[in-house]
Coordinates of C-alpha atoms in Angstrom, one line a residue:
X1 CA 178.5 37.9 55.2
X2 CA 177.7 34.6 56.3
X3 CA 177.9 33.8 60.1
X4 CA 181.1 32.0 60.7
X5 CA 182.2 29.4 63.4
X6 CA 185.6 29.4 64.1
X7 CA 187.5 25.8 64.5
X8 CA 190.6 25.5 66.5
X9 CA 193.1 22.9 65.2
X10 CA 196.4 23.6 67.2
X11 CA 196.0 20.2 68.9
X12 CA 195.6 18.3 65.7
X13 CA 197.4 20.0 62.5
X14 CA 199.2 22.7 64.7
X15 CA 201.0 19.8 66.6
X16 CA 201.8 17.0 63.3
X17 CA 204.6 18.3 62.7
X18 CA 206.1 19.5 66.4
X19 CA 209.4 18.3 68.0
X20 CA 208.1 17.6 71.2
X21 CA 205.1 15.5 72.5
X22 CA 202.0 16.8 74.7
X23 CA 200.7 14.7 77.2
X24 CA 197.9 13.7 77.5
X25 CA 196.7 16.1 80.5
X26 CA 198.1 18.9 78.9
X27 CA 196.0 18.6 75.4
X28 CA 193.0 18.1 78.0
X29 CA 193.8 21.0 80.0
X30 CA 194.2 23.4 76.3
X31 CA 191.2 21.9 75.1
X32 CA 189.2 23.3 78.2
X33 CA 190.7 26.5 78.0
X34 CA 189.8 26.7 74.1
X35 CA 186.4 25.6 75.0
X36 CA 186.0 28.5 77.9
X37 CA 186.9 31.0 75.8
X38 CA 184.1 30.7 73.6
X39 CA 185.7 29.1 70.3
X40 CA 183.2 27.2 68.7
X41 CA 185.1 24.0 68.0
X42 CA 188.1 22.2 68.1
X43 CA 190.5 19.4 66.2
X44 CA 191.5 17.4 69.5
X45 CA 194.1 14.9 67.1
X46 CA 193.7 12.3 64.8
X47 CA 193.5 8.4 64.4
X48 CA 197.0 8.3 62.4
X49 CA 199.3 5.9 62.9
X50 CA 201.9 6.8 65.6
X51 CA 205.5 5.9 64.0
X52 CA 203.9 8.4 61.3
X53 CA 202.7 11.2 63.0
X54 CA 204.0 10.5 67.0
X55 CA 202.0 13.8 68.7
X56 CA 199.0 11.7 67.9
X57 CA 199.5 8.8 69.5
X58 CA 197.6 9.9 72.7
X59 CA 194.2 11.3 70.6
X60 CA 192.0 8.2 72.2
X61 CA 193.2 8.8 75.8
X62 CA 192.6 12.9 74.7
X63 CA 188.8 11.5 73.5
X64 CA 188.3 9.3 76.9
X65 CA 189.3 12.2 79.0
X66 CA 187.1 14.7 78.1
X67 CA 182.9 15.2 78.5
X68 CA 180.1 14.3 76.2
X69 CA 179.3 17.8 76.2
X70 CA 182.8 19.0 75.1
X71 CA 183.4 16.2 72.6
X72 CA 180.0 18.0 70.5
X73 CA 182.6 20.6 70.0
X74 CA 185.4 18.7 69.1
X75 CA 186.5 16.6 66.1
X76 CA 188.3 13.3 65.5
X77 CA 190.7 13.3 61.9
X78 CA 190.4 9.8 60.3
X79 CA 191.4 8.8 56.7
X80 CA 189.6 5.2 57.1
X81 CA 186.7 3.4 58.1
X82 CA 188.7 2.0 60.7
X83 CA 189.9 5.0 61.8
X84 CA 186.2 6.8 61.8
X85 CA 185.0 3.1 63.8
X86 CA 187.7 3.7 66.2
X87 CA 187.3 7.0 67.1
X88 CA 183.8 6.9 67.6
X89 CA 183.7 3.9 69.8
X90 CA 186.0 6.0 72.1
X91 CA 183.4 8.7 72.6
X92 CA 184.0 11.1 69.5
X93 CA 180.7 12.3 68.1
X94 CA 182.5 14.6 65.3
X95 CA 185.0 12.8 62.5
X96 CA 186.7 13.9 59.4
X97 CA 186.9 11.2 56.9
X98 CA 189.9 13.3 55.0
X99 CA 191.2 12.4 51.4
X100 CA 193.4 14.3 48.9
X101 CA 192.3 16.0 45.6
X102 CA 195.7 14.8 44.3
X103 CA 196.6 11.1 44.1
X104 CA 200.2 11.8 44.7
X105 CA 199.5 13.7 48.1
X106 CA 197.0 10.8 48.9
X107 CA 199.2 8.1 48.3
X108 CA 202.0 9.7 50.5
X109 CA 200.1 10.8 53.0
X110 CA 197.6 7.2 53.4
X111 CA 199.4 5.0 51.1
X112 CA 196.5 4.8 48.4
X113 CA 195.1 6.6 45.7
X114 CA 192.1 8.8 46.0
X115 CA 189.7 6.7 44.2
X116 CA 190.7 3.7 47.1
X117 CA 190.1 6.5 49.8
X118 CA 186.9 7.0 47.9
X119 CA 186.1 3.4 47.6
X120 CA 186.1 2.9 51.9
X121 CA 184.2 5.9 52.3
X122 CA 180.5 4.7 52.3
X123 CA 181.8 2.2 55.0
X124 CA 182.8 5.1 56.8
X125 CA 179.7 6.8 56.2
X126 CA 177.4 4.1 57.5
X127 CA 179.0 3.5 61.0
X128 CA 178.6 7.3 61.9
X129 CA 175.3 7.4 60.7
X130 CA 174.3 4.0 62.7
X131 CA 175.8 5.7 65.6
X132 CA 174.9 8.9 65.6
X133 CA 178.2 10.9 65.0
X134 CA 178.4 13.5 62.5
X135 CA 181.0 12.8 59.9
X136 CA 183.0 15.4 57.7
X137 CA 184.3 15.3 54.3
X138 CA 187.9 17.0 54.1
X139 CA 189.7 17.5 51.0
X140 CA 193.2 18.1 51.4
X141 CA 195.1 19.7 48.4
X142 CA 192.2 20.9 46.9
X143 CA 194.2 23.5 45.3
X144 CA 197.8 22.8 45.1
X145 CA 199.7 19.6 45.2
X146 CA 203.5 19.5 46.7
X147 CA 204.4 16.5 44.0
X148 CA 202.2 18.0 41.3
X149 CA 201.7 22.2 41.4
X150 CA 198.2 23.2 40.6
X151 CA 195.2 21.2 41.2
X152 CA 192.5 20.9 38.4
X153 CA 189.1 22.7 40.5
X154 CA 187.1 20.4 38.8
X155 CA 188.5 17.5 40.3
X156 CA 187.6 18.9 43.3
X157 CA 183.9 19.6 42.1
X158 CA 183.8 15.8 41.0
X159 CA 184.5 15.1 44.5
X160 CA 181.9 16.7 46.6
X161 CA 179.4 16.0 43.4
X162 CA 180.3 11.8 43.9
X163 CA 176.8 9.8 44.5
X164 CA 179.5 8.2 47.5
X165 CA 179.3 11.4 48.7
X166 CA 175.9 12.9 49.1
X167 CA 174.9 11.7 52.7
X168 CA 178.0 14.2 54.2
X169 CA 176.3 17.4 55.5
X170 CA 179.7 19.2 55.3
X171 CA 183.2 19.3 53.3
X172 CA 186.6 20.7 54.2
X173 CA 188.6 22.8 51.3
X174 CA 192.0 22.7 52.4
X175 CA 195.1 24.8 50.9
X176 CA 197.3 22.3 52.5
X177 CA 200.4 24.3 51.2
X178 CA 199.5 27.9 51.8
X179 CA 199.8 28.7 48.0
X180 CA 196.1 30.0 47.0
X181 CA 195.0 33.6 46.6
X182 CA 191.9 35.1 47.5
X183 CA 190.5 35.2 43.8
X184 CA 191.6 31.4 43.6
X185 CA 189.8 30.7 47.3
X186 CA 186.8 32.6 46.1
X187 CA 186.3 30.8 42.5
X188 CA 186.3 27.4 44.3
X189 CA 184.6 28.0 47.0
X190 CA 181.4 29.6 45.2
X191 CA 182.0 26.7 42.9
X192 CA 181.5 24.2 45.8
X193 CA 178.7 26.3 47.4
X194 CA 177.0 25.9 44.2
X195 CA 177.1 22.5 43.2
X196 CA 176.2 21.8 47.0
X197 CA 174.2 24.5 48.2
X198 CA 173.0 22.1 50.7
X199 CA 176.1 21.9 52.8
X200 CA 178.4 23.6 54.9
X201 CA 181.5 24.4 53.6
X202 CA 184.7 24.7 55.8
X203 CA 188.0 26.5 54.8
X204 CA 191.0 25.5 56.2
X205 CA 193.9 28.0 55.3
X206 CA 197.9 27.5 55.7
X207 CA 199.8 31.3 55.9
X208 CA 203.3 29.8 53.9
X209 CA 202.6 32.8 51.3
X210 CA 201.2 35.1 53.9
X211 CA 197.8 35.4 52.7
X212 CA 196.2 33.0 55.0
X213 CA 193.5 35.6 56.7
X214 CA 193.2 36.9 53.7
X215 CA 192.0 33.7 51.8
X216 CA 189.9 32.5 54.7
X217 CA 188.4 36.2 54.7
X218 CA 187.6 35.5 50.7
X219 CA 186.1 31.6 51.6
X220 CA 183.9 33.6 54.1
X221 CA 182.5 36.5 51.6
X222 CA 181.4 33.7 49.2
X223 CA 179.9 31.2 51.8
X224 CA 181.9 29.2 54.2
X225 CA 180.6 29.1 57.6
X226 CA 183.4 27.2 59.5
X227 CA 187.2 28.4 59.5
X228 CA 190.2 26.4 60.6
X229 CA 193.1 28.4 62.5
X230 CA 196.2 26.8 64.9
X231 CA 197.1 29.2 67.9
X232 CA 200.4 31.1 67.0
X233 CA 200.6 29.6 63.3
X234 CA 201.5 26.3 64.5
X235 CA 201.5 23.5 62.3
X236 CA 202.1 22.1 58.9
X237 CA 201.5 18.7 56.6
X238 CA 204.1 15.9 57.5
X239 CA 203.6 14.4 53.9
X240 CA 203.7 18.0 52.5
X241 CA 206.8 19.5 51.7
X242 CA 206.6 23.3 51.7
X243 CA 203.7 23.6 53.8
X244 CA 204.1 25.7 56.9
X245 CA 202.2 26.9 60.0
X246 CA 198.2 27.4 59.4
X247 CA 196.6 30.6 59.8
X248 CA 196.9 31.6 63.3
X249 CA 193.7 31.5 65.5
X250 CA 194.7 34.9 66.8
X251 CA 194.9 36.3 63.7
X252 CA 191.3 35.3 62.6
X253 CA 189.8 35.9 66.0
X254 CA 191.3 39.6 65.7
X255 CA 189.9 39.5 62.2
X256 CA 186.3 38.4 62.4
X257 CA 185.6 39.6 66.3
X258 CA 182.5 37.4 66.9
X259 CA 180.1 38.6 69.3
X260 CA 181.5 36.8 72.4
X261 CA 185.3 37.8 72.3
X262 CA 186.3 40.4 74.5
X263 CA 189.8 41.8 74.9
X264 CA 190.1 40.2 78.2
X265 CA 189.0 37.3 76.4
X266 CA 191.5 37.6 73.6
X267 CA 194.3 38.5 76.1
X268 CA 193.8 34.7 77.1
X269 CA 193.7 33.0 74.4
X270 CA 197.1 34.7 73.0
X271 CA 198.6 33.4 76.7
X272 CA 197.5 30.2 76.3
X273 CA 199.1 30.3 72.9
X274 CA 202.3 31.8 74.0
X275 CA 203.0 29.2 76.6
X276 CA 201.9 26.1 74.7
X277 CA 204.6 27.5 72.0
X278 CA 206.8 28.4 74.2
X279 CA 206.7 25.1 75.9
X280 CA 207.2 23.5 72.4
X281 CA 210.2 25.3 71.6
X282 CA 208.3 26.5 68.1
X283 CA 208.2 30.2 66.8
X284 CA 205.2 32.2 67.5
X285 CA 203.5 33.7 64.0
X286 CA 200.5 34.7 65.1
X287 CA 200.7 39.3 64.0
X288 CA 198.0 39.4 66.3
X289 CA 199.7 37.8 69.2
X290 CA 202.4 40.1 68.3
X291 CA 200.0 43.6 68.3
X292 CA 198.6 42.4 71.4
X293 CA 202.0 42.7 73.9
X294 CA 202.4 46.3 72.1
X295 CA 203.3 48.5 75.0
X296 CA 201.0 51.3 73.1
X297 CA 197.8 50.5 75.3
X298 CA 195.6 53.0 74.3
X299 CA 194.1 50.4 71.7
X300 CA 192.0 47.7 73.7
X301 CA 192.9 44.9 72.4
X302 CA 196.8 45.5 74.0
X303 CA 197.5 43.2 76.8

């Protein structure tokens, strides 16, 4: 299997679609904590506009606050040039330049088609590479579409095969709904891999049908190096309907047990997760989170 980094995106995707905001300290202080525990990296928000998506309207003063040694963990979502310029002028070294497979998720989600989103992207491409910053490819709805149903795989392969395309070391498969299987997760994802063996591919999993460790399991086994989990489940597309929580970090820590986590370790992460929801007023989905305040504690990985 190949060696997989685990992303944290609770204070990007797991918070679009919360209630209530975070300040600014407290994303700061989360971020840390994420960071400690020895999660590779992190989605710290997102360069959207604020009357769309209010829990971002604090990501630059999230970007200014933290190190340049923490910000080469964490990533910046953009869906435009001016978004990517922006957030690296603030200090962010890692951006996603994020489009949608479908045009009708696209055009709801950043008001153009895909081929416009396409259009900007060498812009976007030649800033971060002029300063340095490493920028991501991430393709929402690469396999269903909430306007459409299912999403044509090849469209996605004409993607990630565009000459626009070829300087981006790394592309995000996103099953912005929840609604792929593991055989469907597997197909595209060794379909990707093999057009592009050159890159890194990056699964990021929603858990609406339940099989969100599951499919990121399946994206692993066939080549993806970087997963994508929220702490309890959080989270959800605004311009999505039917999408809900993503796969739960718990979950996929419990599941792929990388070298560093301990269950002391793991203990802390499902408290920091159980007091940021908590504090949120959101449900907690995470099994794991749930397994781990069994009062059976003969198993380690009780709390």
């Amino acid at each position: 299997m190949t060696p997989v980094r685990l992303r944290d995106v609770t204070l990007r995707d797991g918070l679009q679609l919360t209630g209530k905001l975070l300040g600014t300290d407290t994303k700061v202080e989360l971020a840390r904590a994420l960071l400690d525990s020895g999660i590779d990296a992190l989605e710290i928000g997102a360069m959207a506009r604020p009357d769309k998506v209010p829990p971002m309207a604090n990501t630059l003063e999230v970007i200014a606050a933290l190190t340049p040694e923490e910000l080469q963990r964490c990533w910046v979502w953009t869906a435009t040039p001016r978004g990517v310029t922006r957030a690296i002028e603030a200090g962010a070294r890692n951006v996603e330049y994020c489009l949608s497979v479908s045009d009708q998720h696209n055009y709801a989600n950043v008001g153009r088609t895909t081929e416009q989103s396409m259009a900007a992207l060498p812009e976007a491409v030649d800033f971060a590479a002029v300063a340095g910053a490493r920028l991501q490819l991430s393709l929402a709805t690469a396999f269903t579409c909430p306007y459409r149903g299912m999403v044509d795989p090849q469209r996605v392969v004409d993607l990630v095969s565009d000459s626009r395309t070829a300087d981006i070391p790394s592309v995000v498969l996103c099953d912005t709904l929840g609604q792929a299987t593991p055989q469907q997760v597997r197909k595209l994802v060794k379909r990707v891999r093999d057009v592009t063996p050159e890159r890194e591919i990056v699964f990021h999993g929603h858990d609406t049908w339940g099989l969100g460790v599951a499919n990121t399991l399946a994206a692993i086994q066939v080549g993806a190096s970087m997963v994508d989990g929220a702490l309890g489940g959080l989270g959800g597309c605004p311009f999505a309907p039917g999408a809900s929580g993503n796969t739960s970090t718990e979950d996929l820590l419990f599941a792929l047990q990388p070298p560093w986590l301990t269950p002391p370790i793991f203990a802390g992460v499902v408290t920091a997760g159980g007091r940021l929801l908590d504090e949120l007023g959101e449900e907690n989905r995470s099994r794991a989170a749930q397994g781990a305040r069994s009062t059976v504690d003969a198993f380690p990985w009780v709390s």
